[in-house]
GROMACS .gro file of C-alpha atoms in nm:
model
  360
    1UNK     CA    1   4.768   7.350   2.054
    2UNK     CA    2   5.078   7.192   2.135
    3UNK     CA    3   5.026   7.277   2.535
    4UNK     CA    4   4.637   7.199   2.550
    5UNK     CA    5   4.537   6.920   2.770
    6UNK     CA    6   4.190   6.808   2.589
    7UNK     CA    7   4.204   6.528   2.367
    8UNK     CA    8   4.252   6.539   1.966
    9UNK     CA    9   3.943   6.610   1.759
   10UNK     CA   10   3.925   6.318   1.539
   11UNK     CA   11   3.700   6.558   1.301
   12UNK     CA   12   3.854   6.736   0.996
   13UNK     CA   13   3.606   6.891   0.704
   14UNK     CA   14   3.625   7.143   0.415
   15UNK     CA   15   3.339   7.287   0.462
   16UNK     CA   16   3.156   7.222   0.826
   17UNK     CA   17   2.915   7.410   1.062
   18UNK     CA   18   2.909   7.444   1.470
   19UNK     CA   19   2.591   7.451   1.636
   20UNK     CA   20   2.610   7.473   2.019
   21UNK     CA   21   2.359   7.410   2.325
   22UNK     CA   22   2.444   7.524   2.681
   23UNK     CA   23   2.326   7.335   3.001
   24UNK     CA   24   2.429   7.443   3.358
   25UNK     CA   25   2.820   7.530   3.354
   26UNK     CA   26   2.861   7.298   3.038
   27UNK     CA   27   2.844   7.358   2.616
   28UNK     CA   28   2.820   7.154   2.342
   29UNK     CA   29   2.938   7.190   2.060
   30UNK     CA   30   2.822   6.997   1.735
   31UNK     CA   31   3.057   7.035   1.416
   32UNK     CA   32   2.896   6.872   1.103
   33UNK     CA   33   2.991   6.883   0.754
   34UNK     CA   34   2.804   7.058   0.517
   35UNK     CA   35   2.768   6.790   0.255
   36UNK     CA   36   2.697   6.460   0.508
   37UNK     CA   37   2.733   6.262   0.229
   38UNK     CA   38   3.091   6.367   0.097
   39UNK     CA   39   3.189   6.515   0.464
   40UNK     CA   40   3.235   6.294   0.819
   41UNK     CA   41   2.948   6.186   1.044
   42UNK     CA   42   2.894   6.472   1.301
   43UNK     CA   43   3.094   6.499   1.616
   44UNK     CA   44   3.041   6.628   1.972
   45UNK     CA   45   3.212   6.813   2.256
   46UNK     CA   46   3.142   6.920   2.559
   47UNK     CA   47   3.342   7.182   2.763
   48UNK     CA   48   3.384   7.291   3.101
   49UNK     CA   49   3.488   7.650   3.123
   50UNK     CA   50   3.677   7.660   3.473
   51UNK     CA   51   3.725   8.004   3.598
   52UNK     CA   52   3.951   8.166   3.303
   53UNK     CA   53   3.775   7.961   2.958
   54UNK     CA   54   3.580   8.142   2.695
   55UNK     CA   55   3.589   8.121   2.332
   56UNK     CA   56   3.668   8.394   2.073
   57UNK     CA   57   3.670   8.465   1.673
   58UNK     CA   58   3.971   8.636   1.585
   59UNK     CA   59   4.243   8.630   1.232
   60UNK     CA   60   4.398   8.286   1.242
   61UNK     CA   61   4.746   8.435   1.226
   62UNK     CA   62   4.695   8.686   1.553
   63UNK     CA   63   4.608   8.347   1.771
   64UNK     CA   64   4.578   8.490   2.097
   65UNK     CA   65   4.801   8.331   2.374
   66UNK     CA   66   4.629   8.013   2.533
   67UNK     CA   67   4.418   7.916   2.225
   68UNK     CA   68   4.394   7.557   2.340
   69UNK     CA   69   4.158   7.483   2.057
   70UNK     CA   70   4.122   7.606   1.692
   71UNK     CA   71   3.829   7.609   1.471
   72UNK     CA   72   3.927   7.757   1.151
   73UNK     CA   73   3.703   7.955   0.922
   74UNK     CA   74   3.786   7.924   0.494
   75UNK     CA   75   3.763   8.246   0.420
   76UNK     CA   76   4.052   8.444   0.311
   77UNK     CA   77   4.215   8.557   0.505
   78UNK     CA   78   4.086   8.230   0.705
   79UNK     CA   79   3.966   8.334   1.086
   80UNK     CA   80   3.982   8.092   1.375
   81UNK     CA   81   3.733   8.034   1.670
   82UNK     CA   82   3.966   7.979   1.951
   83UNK     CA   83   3.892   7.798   2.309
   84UNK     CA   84   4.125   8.025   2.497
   85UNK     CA   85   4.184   7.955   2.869
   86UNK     CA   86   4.494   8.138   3.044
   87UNK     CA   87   4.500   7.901   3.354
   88UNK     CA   88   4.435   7.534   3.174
   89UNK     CA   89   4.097   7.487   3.434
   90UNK     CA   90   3.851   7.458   3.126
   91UNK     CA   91   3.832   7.085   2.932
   92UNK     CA   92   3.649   6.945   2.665
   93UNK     CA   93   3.585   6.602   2.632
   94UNK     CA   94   3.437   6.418   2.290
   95UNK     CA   95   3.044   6.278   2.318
   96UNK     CA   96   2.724   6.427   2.346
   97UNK     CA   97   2.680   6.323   2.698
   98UNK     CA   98   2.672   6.593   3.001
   99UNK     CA   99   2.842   6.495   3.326
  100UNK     CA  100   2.581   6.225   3.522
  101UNK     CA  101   2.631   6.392   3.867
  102UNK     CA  102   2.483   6.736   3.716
  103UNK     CA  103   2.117   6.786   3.778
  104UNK     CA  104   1.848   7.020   3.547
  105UNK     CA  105   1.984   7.356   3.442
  106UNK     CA  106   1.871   7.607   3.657
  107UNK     CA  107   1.816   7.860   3.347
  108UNK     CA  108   1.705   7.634   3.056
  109UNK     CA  109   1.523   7.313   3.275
  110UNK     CA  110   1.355   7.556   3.556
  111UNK     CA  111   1.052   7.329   3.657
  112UNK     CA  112   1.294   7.007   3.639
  113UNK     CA  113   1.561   7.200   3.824
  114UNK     CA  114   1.267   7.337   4.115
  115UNK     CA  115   1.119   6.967   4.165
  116UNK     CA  116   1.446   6.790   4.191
  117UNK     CA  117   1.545   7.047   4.471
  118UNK     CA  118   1.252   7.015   4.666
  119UNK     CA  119   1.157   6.621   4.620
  120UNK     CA  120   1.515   6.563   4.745
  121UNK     CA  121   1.550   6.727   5.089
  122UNK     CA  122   1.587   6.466   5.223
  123UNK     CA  123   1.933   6.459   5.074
  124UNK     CA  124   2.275   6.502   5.403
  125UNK     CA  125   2.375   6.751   5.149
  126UNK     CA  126   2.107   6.967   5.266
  127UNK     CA  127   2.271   6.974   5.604
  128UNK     CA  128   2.474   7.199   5.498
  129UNK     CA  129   2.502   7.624   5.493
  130UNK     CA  130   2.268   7.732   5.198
  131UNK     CA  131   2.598   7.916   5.043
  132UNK     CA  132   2.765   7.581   4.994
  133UNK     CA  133   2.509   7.397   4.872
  134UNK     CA  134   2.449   7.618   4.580
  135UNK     CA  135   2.743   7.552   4.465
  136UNK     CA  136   2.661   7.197   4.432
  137UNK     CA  137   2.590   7.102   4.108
  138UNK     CA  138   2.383   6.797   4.159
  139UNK     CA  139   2.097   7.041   4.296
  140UNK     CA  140   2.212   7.365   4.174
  141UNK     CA  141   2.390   7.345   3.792
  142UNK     CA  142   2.491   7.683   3.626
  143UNK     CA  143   2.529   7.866   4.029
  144UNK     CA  144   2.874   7.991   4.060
  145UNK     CA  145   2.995   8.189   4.309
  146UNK     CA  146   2.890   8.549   4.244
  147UNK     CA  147   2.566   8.426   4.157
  148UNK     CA  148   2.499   8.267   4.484
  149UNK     CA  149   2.648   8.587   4.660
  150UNK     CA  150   2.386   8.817   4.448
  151UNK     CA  151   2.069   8.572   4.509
  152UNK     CA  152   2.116   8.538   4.882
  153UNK     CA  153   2.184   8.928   4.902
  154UNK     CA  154   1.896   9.000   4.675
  155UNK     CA  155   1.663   8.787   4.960
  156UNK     CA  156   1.838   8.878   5.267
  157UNK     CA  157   1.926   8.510   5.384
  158UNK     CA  158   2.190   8.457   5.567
  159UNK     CA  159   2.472   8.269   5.333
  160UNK     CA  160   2.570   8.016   5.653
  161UNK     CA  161   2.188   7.984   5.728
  162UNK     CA  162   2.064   7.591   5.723
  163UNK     CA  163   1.987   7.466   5.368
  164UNK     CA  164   1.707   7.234   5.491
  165UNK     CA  165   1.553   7.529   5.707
  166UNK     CA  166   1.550   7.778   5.413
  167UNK     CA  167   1.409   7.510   5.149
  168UNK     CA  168   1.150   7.326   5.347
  169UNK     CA  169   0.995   7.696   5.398
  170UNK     CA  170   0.959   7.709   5.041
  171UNK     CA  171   0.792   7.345   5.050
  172UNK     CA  172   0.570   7.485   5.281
  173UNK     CA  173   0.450   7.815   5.143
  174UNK     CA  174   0.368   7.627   4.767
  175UNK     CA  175   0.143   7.348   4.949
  176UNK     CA  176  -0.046   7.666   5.123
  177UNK     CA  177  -0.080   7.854   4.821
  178UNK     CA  178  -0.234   7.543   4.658
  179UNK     CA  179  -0.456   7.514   4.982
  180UNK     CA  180  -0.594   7.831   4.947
  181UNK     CA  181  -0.685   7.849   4.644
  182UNK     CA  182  -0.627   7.579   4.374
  183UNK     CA  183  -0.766   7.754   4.058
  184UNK     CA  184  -0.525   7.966   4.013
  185UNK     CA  185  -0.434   8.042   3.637
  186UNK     CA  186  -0.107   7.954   3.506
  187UNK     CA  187  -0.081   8.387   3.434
  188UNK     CA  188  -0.154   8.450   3.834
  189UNK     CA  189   0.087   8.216   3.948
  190UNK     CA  190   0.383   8.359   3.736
  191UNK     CA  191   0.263   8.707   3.820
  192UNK     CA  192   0.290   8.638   4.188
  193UNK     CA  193   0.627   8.493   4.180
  194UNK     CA  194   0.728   8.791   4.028
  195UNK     CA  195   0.606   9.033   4.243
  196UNK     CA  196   0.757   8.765   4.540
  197UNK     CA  197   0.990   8.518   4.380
  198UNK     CA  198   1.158   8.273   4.593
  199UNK     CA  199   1.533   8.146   4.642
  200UNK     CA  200   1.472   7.866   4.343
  201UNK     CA  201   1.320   8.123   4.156
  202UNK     CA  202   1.544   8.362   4.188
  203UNK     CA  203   1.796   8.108   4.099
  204UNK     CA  204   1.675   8.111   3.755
  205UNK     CA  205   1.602   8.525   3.694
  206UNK     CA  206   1.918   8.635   3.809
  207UNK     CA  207   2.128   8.416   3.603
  208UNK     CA  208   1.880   8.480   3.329
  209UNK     CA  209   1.950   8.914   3.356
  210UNK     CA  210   2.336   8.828   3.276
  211UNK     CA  211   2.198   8.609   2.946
  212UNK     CA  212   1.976   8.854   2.843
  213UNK     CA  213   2.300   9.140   2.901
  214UNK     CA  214   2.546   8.947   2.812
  215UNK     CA  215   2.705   9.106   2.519
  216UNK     CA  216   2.751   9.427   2.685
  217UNK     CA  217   2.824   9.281   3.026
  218UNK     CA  218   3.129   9.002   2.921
  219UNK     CA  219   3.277   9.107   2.604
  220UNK     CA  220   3.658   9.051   2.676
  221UNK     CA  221   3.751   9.325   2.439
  222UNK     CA  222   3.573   9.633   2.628
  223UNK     CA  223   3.696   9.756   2.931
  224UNK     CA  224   3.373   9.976   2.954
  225UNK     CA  225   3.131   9.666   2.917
  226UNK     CA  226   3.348   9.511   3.253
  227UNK     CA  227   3.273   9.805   3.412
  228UNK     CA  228   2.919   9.775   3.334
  229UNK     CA  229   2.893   9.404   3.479
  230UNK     CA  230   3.090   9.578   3.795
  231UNK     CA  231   2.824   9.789   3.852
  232UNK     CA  232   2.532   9.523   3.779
  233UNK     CA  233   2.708   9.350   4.109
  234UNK     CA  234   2.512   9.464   4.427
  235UNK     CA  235   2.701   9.242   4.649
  236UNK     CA  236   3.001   9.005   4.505
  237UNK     CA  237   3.324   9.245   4.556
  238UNK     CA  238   3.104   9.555   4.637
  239UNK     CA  239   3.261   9.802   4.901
  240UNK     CA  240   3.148   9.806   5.224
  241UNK     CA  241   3.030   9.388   5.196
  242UNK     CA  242   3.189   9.143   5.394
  243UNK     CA  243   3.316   8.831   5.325
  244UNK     CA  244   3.377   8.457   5.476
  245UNK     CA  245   3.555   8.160   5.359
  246UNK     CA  246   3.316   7.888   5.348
  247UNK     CA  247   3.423   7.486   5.436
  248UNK     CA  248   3.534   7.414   5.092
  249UNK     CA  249   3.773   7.792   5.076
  250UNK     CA  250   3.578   7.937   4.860
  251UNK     CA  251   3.485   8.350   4.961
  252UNK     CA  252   3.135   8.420   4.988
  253UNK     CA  253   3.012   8.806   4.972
  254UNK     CA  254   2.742   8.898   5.203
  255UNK     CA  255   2.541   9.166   5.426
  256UNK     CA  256   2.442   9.174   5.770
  257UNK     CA  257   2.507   8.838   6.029
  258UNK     CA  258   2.655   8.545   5.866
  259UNK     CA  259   2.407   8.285   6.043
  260UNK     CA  260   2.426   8.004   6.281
  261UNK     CA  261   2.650   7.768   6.087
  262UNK     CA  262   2.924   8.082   5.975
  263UNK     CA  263   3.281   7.864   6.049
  264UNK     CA  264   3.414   7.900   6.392
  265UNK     CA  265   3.757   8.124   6.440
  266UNK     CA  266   3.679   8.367   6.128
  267UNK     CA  267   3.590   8.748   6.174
  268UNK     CA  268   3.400   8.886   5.885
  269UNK     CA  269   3.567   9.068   5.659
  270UNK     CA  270   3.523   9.390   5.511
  271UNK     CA  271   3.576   9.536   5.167
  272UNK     CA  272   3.660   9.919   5.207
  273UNK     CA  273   3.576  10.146   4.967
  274UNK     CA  274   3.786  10.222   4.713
  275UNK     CA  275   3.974  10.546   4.720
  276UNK     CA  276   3.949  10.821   4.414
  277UNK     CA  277   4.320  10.918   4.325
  278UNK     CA  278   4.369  11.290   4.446
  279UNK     CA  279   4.407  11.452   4.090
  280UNK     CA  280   4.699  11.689   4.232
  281UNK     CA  281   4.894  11.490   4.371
  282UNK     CA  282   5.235  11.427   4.237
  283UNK     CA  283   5.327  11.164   4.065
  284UNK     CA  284   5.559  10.901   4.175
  285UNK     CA  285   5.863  10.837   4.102
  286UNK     CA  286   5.945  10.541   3.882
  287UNK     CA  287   6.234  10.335   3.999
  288UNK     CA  288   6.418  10.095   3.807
  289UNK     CA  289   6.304   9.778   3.987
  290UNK     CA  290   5.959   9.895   3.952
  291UNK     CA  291   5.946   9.947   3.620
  292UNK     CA  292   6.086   9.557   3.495
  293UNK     CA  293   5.806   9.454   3.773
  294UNK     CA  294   5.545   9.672   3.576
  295UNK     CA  295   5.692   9.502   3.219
  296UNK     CA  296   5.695   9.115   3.395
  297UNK     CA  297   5.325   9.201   3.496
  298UNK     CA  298   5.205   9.309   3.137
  299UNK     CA  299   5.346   8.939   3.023
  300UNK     CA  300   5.172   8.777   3.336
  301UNK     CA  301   4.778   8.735   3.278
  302UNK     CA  302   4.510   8.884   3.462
  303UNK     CA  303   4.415   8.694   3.747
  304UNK     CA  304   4.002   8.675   3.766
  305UNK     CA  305   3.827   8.917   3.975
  306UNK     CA  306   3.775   8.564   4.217
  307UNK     CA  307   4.153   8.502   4.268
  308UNK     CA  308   4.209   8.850   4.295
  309UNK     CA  309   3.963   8.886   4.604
  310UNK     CA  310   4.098   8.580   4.799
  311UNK     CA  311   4.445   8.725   4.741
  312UNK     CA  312   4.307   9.013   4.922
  313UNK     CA  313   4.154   8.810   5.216
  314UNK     CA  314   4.543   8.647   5.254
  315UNK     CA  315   4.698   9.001   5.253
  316UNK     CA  316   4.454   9.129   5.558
  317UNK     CA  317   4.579   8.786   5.771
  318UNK     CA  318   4.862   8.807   5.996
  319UNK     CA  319   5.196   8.818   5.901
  320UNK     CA  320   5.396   8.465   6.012
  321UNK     CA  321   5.813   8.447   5.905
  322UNK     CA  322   6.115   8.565   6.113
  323UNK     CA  323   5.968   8.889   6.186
  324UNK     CA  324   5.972   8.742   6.573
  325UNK     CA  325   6.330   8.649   6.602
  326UNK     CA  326   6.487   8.875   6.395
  327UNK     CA  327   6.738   9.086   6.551
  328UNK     CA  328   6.787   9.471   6.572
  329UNK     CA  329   7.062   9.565   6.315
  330UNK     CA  330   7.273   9.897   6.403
  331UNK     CA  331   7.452  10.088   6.155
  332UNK     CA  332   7.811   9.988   6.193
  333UNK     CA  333   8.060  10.340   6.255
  334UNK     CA  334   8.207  10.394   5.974
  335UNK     CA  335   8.608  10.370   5.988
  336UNK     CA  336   8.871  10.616   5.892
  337UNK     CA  337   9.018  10.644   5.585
  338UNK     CA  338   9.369  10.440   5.567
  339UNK     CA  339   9.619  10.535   5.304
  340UNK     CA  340   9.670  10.301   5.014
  341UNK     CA  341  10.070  10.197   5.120
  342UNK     CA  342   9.954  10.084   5.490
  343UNK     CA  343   9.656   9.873   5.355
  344UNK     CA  344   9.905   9.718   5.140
  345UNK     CA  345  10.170   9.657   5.466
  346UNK     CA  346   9.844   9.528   5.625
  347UNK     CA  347   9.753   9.274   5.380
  348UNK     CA  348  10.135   9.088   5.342
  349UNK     CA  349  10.194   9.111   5.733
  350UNK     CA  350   9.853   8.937   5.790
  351UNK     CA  351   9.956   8.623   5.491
  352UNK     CA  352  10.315   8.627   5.709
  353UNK     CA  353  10.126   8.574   6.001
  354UNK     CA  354   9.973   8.233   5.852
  355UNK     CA  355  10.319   8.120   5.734
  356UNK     CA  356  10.240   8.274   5.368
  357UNK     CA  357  10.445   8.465   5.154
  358UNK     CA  358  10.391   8.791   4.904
  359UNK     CA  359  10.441   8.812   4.584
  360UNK     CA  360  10.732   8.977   4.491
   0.00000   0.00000   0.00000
């Protein structure tokens, strides 16, 4: 689109295909003619969702609003595969190549993703709270932050606990399993992790129960398949949680004490529960300034369920403006009612007084 801030896709094809492969919190996409010979070679991208990208097959001429990128079908009437993303956070970029800094996927690369966790430790980046560095992608590639709020809920660690400290544990416990006894079967081991998986572990099943419900959890078009992912959450924007900002702003949705690194001059926050409307009630009254806000909020897009919970932890903060300084205003007594001849006298005598004259 004319607006989109990816580069031009030097590929155009009669008759193509589009394979993709997912890795972390990137896709690639391959397009490739169907006749190689007649068609051009084969050409990659690789996108970055942000917070707001997806894609979506829809009828080429009901484009929906932010289709940055168009993939059109030739069938009649043609269809188009669109990468839609409201707030322009998402990117694609041409090559097969993932980002360098991005380690193993934590749902496709598991054993990669576990040993390149735990062989680097020694890393400063582990000195930080365990909610923050699961949002590193170097370590940690496909965690986002609901994800990190359900796994560290799911094991009851505290989110500003020591990275190192909850890690090296883990270190610890697999060299004493192997110690005690070192023919275990490749069955036993997986059955035991299941019965007690770990934080890396559970950094790969809990990303992997949105995959395997993912139709019925994120399809756009559903409001009852949101509502189903809403109740999947156990902690992320559940009622009754609470909620810190960590070093780098972002919220982070927990239960119980924070732990020993939780930032200094924050309170906890928590999310009340949400009130059922009382069916009898009456119903408001609609003014007329509330009604054009209700029509410029149907053009606005939704904000994410993120945005909208950070907007929430600004609203609960207090109040700064004029509210100190500003003065009590009293209603002024109204004055009587002068007849429409003296006003008039008023009016000239006052011009007279600055050396003006009336009109005639």
């Amino acid at each position: 689109s004319a607006v989109g801030r990816g580069p031009e896709v030097p590929f155009r094809s009669e008759a193509y295909g589009i394979s993709a492969l997912a890795r972390g919190k990137e896709l690639r996409l391959t397009l490739s003619a169907l006749d190689p010979a007649a068609g051009p070679p084969a050409q990659d991208l690789v996108f970055r969702f942000g917070m707001s990208g997806s894609f979506r097959l829809c009828p080429a001429a009901e484009l929906p609003r932010h289709a940055h990128l168009r993939f059109l079908t030739r069938e009649s009437p043609p269809r188009a595969l669109c990468f839609v993303d409201p707030r322009r956070f998402g990117s694609w970029r041409l090559g097969d190549a993932w980002q360098p800094e991005r380690g193993p996927c934590v749902v496709s690369e598991y054993q990669a993703f576990r040993e390149n966790v735990l062989n680097n430790l020694e890393d400063r980046a582990f000195d930080k709270p365990i909610c923050e560095v699961l949002l590193n992608q170097k370590y940690f590639n496909g965690i986002g932050n609901y994800l990190r709020a359900e796994i560290l809920y799911r094991l009851k660690i505290p989110p500003f606990e020591k990275a190192r400290t909850v890690l090296e544990a883990l270190k610890d416990q697999e060299q004493e399993r192997r110690k005690k006894d070192p023919s275990l079967t490749l069955s036993k081991k997986v059955k035991l992790r299941q019965e007690n998986p770990d934080l890396l572990e559970m950094c790969h099943t809990v990303p992997m129960e949105v995959i395997m419900a993912e139709k019925q959890l994120f399809d756009p078009e559903h409001s009852d398949n949101y509502a189903a992912f809403k109740n999947w959450l156990q902690c992320y924007l559940v009622p009754g949680m609470s909620s810190l900002r960590d070093r780098s702003g972002r919220t982070i949705w927990f239960q119980g004490e924070p732990g020993p690194m939780a930032p200094k001059g924050q309170r906890p926050r928590k999310k009340s529960p949400q009130l059922k409307a009382d069916p009898e009630a009456p119903s408001p009254k609609v003014t007329r300034r509330a009604s054009k806000q209700r029509r410029r909020a149907a053009v606005t897009p939704p904000k994410s369920e993120e945005e909208e919970e950070e907007k929430e932890g600004e609203a609960d903060g207090p109040r700064k403006g004029r509210a100190r300084g500003r003065r009590k205003v009293t209603a002024r007594p109204a004055l009587p009612e002068v007849p429409p001849g003296v006003r008039r006298s008023r009016r000239t005598s006052a011009r007279r007084g600055r050396g003006e004259t009336g009109s005639p």
